[in-house]
Amino acid sequence: MFFRGNNQDVKIYTKTGDGGDTGLFDGTRVMKSDPRVGAYGDVDELNAWLGLVRTEVTEHELPAMLEQIQRDLFALGARLADPSHKIAARVAKAAVTTEDVSRLEGWIDQLESELPPLRRFILAGGSREGALLHVARTICRRAERAMVSLGQDAFEPELLVYINRLSDLLFVMARAANRRAGTSETEW
């Protein structure tokens, strides 16, 4: 398999990780079991899961929101893979900003406006779309825990705020998907 980069064909396999290590953006080689690799791996898993969710959620504004979130998660993962902050100055699309967090908050407010207030905890589930979004929320929380374990100086503070707000948004999206599907929530 090949992909194009800088007007050259590049093979997808490099063999550089065959010994269990991988390269970060700053050129540092670390083991694939390194906590930083685990953190951006969890973000990548969330991104892939949201790709699956997008195949199921086809109505209203949710697919466009999910696509933007996937783009944001690529940027967030790139930042986590860049401990020396070298990508920041040269790749503008790898930024995660307070404006991105504000966008998530706006979406939360928009979706919550159509939902009844929560009075109790609810069980994950409901419609297929709602259940998939609940799974995405839990993957998001795992990614957040992995990021926190790296320490507060391992990345820009906006990244943690973004991932925390994203889990809130995924919860509200799940509730909205269930309501739109006519599926009631099961209280605990």
CSV table of N, CA and C in Angstrom, one decimal, residues 73-183:
chain,number,residue,atom,x,y,z
A,73,LEU,N,-9.7,15.7,16.7
A,73,LEU,CA,-9.0,14.6,17.3
A,73,LEU,C,-7.7,14.3,16.6
A,74,PHE,N,-7.7,14.4,15.3
A,74,PHE,CA,-6.4,14.2,14.6
A,74,PHE,C,-5.4,15.3,15.1
A,75,ALA,N,-5.9,16.5,15.2
A,75,ALA,CA,-5.0,17.6,15.7
A,75,ALA,C,-4.5,17.3,17.2
A,76,LEU,N,-5.5,16.9,18.0
A,76,LEU,CA,-5.2,16.6,19.4
A,76,LEU,C,-4.1,15.5,19.5
A,77,GLY,N,-4.3,14.4,18.7
A,77,GLY,CA,-3.4,13.3,18.7
A,77,GLY,C,-2.0,13.7,18.2
A,78,ALA,N,-2.0,14.6,17.2
A,78,ALA,CA,-0.7,15.1,16.7
A,78,ALA,C,0.0,15.9,17.8
A,79,ARG,N,-0.7,16.7,18.6
A,79,ARG,CA,-0.1,17.4,19.7
A,79,ARG,C,0.4,16.5,20.8
A,80,LEU,N,-0.3,15.4,21.1
A,80,LEU,CA,0.2,14.5,22.1
A,80,LEU,C,1.5,13.8,21.6
A,81,ALA,N,1.6,13.6,20.3
A,81,ALA,CA,2.8,12.9,19.7
A,81,ALA,C,3.9,13.9,19.5
A,82,ASP,N,3.8,15.1,20.0
A,82,ASP,CA,4.8,16.2,19.8
A,82,ASP,C,5.3,16.8,21.1
A,83,PRO,N,6.0,16.0,21.9
A,83,PRO,CA,6.4,16.5,23.3
A,83,PRO,C,7.3,17.8,23.2
A,84,SER,N,8.0,18.0,22.1
A,84,SER,CA,8.8,19.2,22.0
A,84,SER,C,8.1,20.4,21.4
A,85,HIS,N,6.9,20.2,21.0
A,85,HIS,CA,6.0,21.3,20.5
A,85,HIS,C,6.6,21.8,19.1
A,86,LYS,N,7.2,20.9,18.3
A,86,LYS,CA,7.7,21.3,17.0
A,86,LYS,C,6.7,21.4,15.9
A,87,ILE,N,5.6,20.7,16.0
A,87,ILE,CA,4.6,20.7,15.0
A,87,ILE,C,3.8,22.0,15.0
A,88,ALA,N,3.7,22.5,16.2
A,88,ALA,CA,2.8,23.7,16.5
A,88,ALA,C,3.0,24.8,15.5
A,89,ALA,N,4.3,25.2,15.3
A,89,ALA,CA,4.6,26.3,14.5
A,89,ALA,C,4.4,26.1,13.0
A,90,ARG,N,4.4,24.9,12.6
A,90,ARG,CA,4.4,24.6,11.1
A,90,ARG,C,3.2,24.0,10.6
A,91,VAL,N,2.3,23.5,11.4
A,91,VAL,CA,1.1,22.8,10.9
A,91,VAL,C,-0.1,23.5,11.6
A,92,ALA,N,-0.7,24.4,11.0
A,92,ALA,CA,-1.8,25.2,11.6
A,92,ALA,C,-3.0,24.3,11.9
A,93,LYS,N,-3.3,23.3,11.0
A,93,LYS,CA,-4.4,22.4,11.3
A,93,LYS,C,-4.3,21.5,12.5
A,94,ALA,N,-3.1,21.5,13.1
A,94,ALA,CA,-2.8,20.6,14.2
A,94,ALA,C,-3.1,21.4,15.5
A,95,ALA,N,-3.8,22.5,15.4
A,95,ALA,CA,-4.1,23.3,16.6
A,95,ALA,C,-5.4,22.9,17.3
A,96,VAL,N,-5.4,23.0,18.6
A,96,VAL,CA,-6.7,22.8,19.3
A,96,VAL,C,-6.7,24.0,20.3
A,97,THR,N,-7.8,24.8,20.1
A,97,THR,CA,-7.8,26.1,20.7
A,97,THR,C,-9.0,26.3,21.6
A,98,THR,N,-9.1,27.4,22.3
A,98,THR,CA,-10.2,27.7,23.2
A,98,THR,C,-11.5,27.9,22.3
A,99,GLU,N,-11.3,28.3,21.1
A,99,GLU,CA,-12.4,28.4,20.1
A,99,GLU,C,-13.0,27.1,19.8
A,100,ASP,N,-12.2,26.1,19.7
A,100,ASP,CA,-12.7,24.7,19.5
A,100,ASP,C,-13.5,24.2,20.7
A,101,VAL,N,-13.0,24.5,21.9
A,101,VAL,CA,-13.8,24.2,23.1
A,101,VAL,C,-15.1,24.9,23.1
A,102,SER,N,-15.1,26.2,22.8
A,102,SER,CA,-16.3,27.0,22.7
A,102,SER,C,-17.3,26.4,21.7
A,103,ARG,N,-16.8,25.9,20.6
A,103,ARG,CA,-17.7,25.3,19.6
A,103,ARG,C,-18.4,24.1,20.2
A,104,LEU,N,-17.6,23.2,21.0
A,104,LEU,CA,-18.3,22.1,21.6
A,104,LEU,C,-19.3,22.5,22.6
A,105,GLU,N,-19.0,23.6,23.4
A,105,GLU,CA,-20.0,24.1,24.4
A,105,GLU,C,-21.2,24.6,23.7
A,106,GLY,N,-21.1,25.2,22.6
A,106,GLY,CA,-22.3,25.7,21.8
A,106,GLY,C,-23.1,24.5,21.3
A,107,TRP,N,-22.5,23.5,20.9
A,107,TRP,CA,-23.2,22.3,20.5
A,107,TRP,C,-23.9,21.6,21.6
A,108,ILE,N,-23.3,21.6,22.8
A,108,ILE,CA,-23.9,21.0,24.0
A,108,ILE,C,-25.2,21.8,24.3
A,109,ASP,N,-25.0,23.1,24.3
A,109,ASP,CA,-26.2,24.0,24.6
A,109,ASP,C,-27.3,23.8,23.6
A,110,GLN,N,-26.9,23.7,22.3
A,110,GLN,CA,-27.9,23.6,21.3
A,110,GLN,C,-28.7,22.2,21.4
A,111,LEU,N,-28.0,21.2,21.7
A,111,LEU,CA,-28.6,19.9,21.8
A,111,LEU,C,-29.4,19.7,23.1
A,112,GLU,N,-28.9,20.3,24.2
A,112,GLU,CA,-29.6,20.2,25.5
A,112,GLU,C,-30.9,21.0,25.4
A,113,SER,N,-31.0,22.0,24.6
A,113,SER,CA,-32.2,22.8,24.5
A,113,SER,C,-33.4,21.9,24.1
A,114,GLU,N,-33.2,20.8,23.4
A,114,GLU,CA,-34.3,19.9,23.0
A,114,GLU,C,-34.5,18.7,23.9
A,115,LEU,N,-33.8,18.7,25.0
A,115,LEU,CA,-33.8,17.5,25.9
A,115,LEU,C,-34.5,17.9,27.2
A,116,PRO,N,-35.2,16.9,27.8
A,116,PRO,CA,-35.7,17.1,29.2
A,116,PRO,C,-34.5,17.1,30.2
A,117,PRO,N,-34.6,17.9,31.2
A,117,PRO,CA,-33.5,17.9,32.2
A,117,PRO,C,-33.4,16.5,32.8
A,118,LEU,N,-32.1,16.2,33.2
A,118,LEU,CA,-31.8,15.0,33.9
A,118,LEU,C,-32.2,15.1,35.3
A,119,ARG,N,-32.9,14.1,35.8
A,119,ARG,CA,-33.3,14.0,37.2
A,119,ARG,C,-32.6,12.9,37.9
A,120,ARG,N,-32.1,11.9,37.2
A,120,ARG,CA,-31.4,10.7,37.7
A,120,ARG,C,-30.3,10.3,36.7
A,121,PHE,N,-29.4,9.5,37.2
A,121,PHE,CA,-28.5,8.9,36.2
A,121,PHE,C,-29.2,8.0,35.3
A,122,ILE,N,-28.7,7.9,34.0
A,122,ILE,CA,-29.3,7.0,33.0
A,122,ILE,C,-28.4,5.9,32.6
A,123,LEU,N,-28.9,4.8,32.2
A,123,LEU,CA,-28.1,3.7,31.8
A,123,LEU,C,-27.8,3.9,30.3
A,124,ALA,N,-26.5,3.6,29.9
A,124,ALA,CA,-26.2,3.7,28.5
A,124,ALA,C,-27.0,2.8,27.7
A,125,GLY,N,-27.4,3.2,26.5
A,125,GLY,CA,-28.2,2.3,25.6
A,125,GLY,C,-29.2,3.2,24.9
A,126,GLY,N,-30.4,2.6,24.7
A,126,GLY,CA,-31.4,3.3,23.9
A,126,GLY,C,-31.3,2.8,22.5
A,127,SER,N,-31.4,3.8,21.6
A,127,SER,CA,-31.3,3.4,20.1
A,127,SER,C,-29.9,3.0,19.8
A,128,ARG,N,-29.7,2.4,18.6
A,128,ARG,CA,-28.4,2.0,18.2
A,128,ARG,C,-27.4,3.2,18.2
A,129,GLU,N,-27.9,4.3,17.6
A,129,GLU,CA,-27.1,5.5,17.6
A,129,GLU,C,-26.7,6.0,18.9
A,130,GLY,N,-27.7,6.1,19.8
A,130,GLY,CA,-27.4,6.5,21.2
A,130,GLY,C,-26.5,5.6,21.9
A,131,ALA,N,-26.6,4.3,21.8
A,131,ALA,CA,-25.7,3.3,22.4
A,131,ALA,C,-24.3,3.5,21.9
A,132,LEU,N,-24.1,3.7,20.6
A,132,LEU,CA,-22.8,3.9,20.0
A,132,LEU,C,-22.1,5.1,20.5
A,133,LEU,N,-22.9,6.2,20.7
A,133,LEU,CA,-22.4,7.4,21.2
A,133,LEU,C,-22.0,7.3,22.7
A,134,HIS,N,-22.7,6.5,23.4
A,134,HIS,CA,-22.4,6.2,24.8
A,134,HIS,C,-21.0,5.5,24.9
A,135,VAL,N,-20.8,4.5,24.0
A,135,VAL,CA,-19.5,3.8,24.0
A,135,VAL,C,-18.4,4.8,23.6
A,136,ALA,N,-18.7,5.7,22.7
A,136,ALA,CA,-17.7,6.7,22.3
A,136,ALA,C,-17.3,7.6,23.5
A,137,ARG,N,-18.3,7.9,24.3
A,137,ARG,CA,-18.1,8.7,25.5
A,137,ARG,C,-17.2,8.0,26.5
A,138,THR,N,-17.3,6.7,26.7
A,138,THR,CA,-16.5,6.0,27.6
A,138,THR,C,-15.0,5.9,27.1
A,139,ILE,N,-14.9,5.8,25.8
A,139,ILE,CA,-13.5,5.8,25.2
A,139,ILE,C,-12.9,7.2,25.3
A,140,CYS,N,-13.7,8.2,25.2
A,140,CYS,CA,-13.2,9.6,25.4
A,140,CYS,C,-12.7,9.7,26.8
A,141,ARG,N,-13.5,9.2,27.8
A,141,ARG,CA,-13.0,9.3,29.2
A,141,ARG,C,-11.7,8.5,29.4
A,142,ARG,N,-11.6,7.4,28.8
A,142,ARG,CA,-10.3,6.7,28.9
A,142,ARG,C,-9.2,7.5,28.3
A,143,ALA,N,-9.4,8.1,27.2
A,143,ALA,CA,-8.3,9.0,26.6
A,143,ALA,C,-8.0,10.1,27.5
A,144,GLU,N,-9.0,10.7,28.2
A,144,GLU,CA,-8.8,11.7,29.1
A,144,GLU,C,-7.9,11.2,30.3
A,145,ARG,N,-8.2,10.1,30.8
A,145,ARG,CA,-7.4,9.5,31.9
A,145,ARG,C,-6.0,9.3,31.5
A,146,ALA,N,-5.8,8.8,30.3
A,146,ALA,CA,-4.4,8.6,29.8
A,146,ALA,C,-3.7,9.9,29.7
A,147,MET,N,-4.4,10.9,29.2
A,147,MET,CA,-3.7,12.2,29.1
A,147,MET,C,-3.4,12.8,30.5
A,148,VAL,N,-4.2,12.7,31.4
A,148,VAL,CA,-4.0,13.1,32.8
A,148,VAL,C,-2.8,12.4,33.4
A,149,SER,N,-2.6,11.1,33.1
A,149,SER,CA,-1.5,10.4,33.6
A,149,SER,C,-0.2,10.9,33.1
A,150,LEU,N,-0.1,11.6,32.0
A,150,LEU,CA,1.1,12.1,31.5
A,150,LEU,C,1.6,13.3,32.3
A,151,GLY,N,0.8,13.9,33.0
A,151,GLY,CA,1.2,15.1,33.8
A,151,GLY,C,0.8,16.4,33.1
A,152,GLN,N,0.7,17.4,33.9
A,152,GLN,CA,0.1,18.7,33.4
A,152,GLN,C,1.1,19.4,32.5
A,153,ASP,N,2.4,19.1,32.4
A,153,ASP,CA,3.3,19.8,31.6
A,153,ASP,C,3.5,19.0,30.3
A,154,ALA,N,2.9,17.9,30.1
A,154,ALA,CA,3.1,17.1,28.9
A,154,ALA,C,2.5,17.6,27.6
A,155,PHE,N,1.5,18.5,27.7
A,155,PHE,CA,0.9,19.1,26.5
A,155,PHE,C,0.1,20.3,27.0
A,156,GLU,N,-0.4,21.0,26.0
A,156,GLU,CA,-1.1,22.3,26.2
A,156,GLU,C,-2.4,22.1,27.0
A,157,PRO,N,-2.7,22.9,27.9
A,157,PRO,CA,-3.9,22.7,28.8
A,157,PRO,C,-5.2,22.7,28.0
A,158,GLU,N,-5.2,23.3,26.8
A,158,GLU,CA,-6.5,23.3,26.0
A,158,GLU,C,-6.9,21.9,25.6
A,159,LEU,N,-5.9,21.0,25.4
A,159,LEU,CA,-6.1,19.7,25.0
A,159,LEU,C,-7.0,18.9,26.0
A,160,LEU,N,-6.7,19.1,27.3
A,160,LEU,CA,-7.4,18.4,28.3
A,160,LEU,C,-8.8,19.0,28.5
A,161,VAL,N,-8.9,20.3,28.4
A,161,VAL,CA,-10.2,20.9,28.4
A,161,VAL,C,-11.1,20.4,27.3
A,162,TYR,N,-10.5,20.3,26.1
A,162,TYR,CA,-11.2,19.9,24.9
A,162,TYR,C,-11.8,18.5,25.1
A,163,ILE,N,-10.9,17.6,25.5
A,163,ILE,CA,-11.3,16.1,25.7
A,163,ILE,C,-12.4,16.0,26.8
A,164,ASN,N,-12.2,16.8,27.8
A,164,ASN,CA,-13.2,16.8,28.9
A,164,ASN,C,-14.6,17.2,28.4
A,165,ARG,N,-14.6,18.3,27.6
A,165,ARG,CA,-15.8,18.9,27.1
A,165,ARG,C,-16.4,17.9,26.1
A,166,LEU,N,-15.5,17.3,25.3
A,166,LEU,CA,-16.0,16.3,24.3
A,166,LEU,C,-16.8,15.2,24.9
A,167,SER,N,-16.4,14.7,26.0
A,167,SER,CA,-17.1,13.6,26.7
A,167,SER,C,-18.5,14.1,27.1
A,168,ASP,N,-18.6,15.3,27.5
A,168,ASP,CA,-19.9,15.9,27.9
A,168,ASP,C,-20.8,16.0,26.6
A,169,LEU,N,-20.2,16.4,25.5
A,169,LEU,CA,-20.9,16.5,24.3
A,169,LEU,C,-21.4,15.2,23.8
A,170,LEU,N,-20.6,14.1,23.9
A,170,LEU,CA,-21.0,12.8,23.4
A,170,LEU,C,-22.1,12.3,24.2
A,171,PHE,N,-22.1,12.6,25.5
A,171,PHE,CA,-23.3,12.2,26.4
A,171,PHE,C,-24.5,12.9,25.9
A,172,VAL,N,-24.5,14.1,25.7
A,172,VAL,CA,-25.6,14.9,25.2
A,172,VAL,C,-26.1,14.4,23.8
A,173,MET,N,-25.1,14.1,22.9
A,173,MET,CA,-25.4,13.6,21.6
A,173,MET,C,-26.2,12.3,21.7
A,174,ALA,N,-25.7,11.4,22.6
A,174,ALA,CA,-26.4,10.1,22.8
A,174,ALA,C,-27.8,10.3,23.3
A,175,ARG,N,-28.0,11.3,24.2
A,175,ARG,CA,-29.4,11.6,24.7
A,175,ARG,C,-30.2,12.1,23.5
A,176,ALA,N,-29.7,13.0,22.7
A,176,ALA,CA,-30.4,13.6,21.6
A,176,ALA,C,-30.7,12.5,20.6
A,177,ALA,N,-29.8,11.7,20.3
A,177,ALA,CA,-30.0,10.6,19.3
A,177,ALA,C,-31.2,9.7,19.8
A,178,ASN,N,-31.2,9.4,21.1
A,178,ASN,CA,-32.2,8.5,21.6
A,178,ASN,C,-33.6,9.2,21.5
A,179,ARG,N,-33.6,10.5,21.9
A,179,ARG,CA,-34.9,11.2,21.8
A,179,ARG,C,-35.4,11.3,20.4
A,180,ARG,N,-34.5,11.6,19.5
A,180,ARG,CA,-34.9,11.7,18.1
A,180,ARG,C,-35.4,10.4,17.5
A,181,ALA,N,-34.9,9.3,18.0
A,181,ALA,CA,-35.3,8.0,17.6
A,181,ALA,C,-36.6,7.5,18.3
A,182,GLY,N,-37.0,8.3,19.2
A,182,GLY,CA,-38.2,8.0,20.0
A,182,GLY,C,-38.0,6.9,21.0
A,183,THR,N,-36.7,6.8,21.5
A,183,THR,CA,-36.4,5.8,22.5
A,183,THR,C,-36.2,6.4,23.8
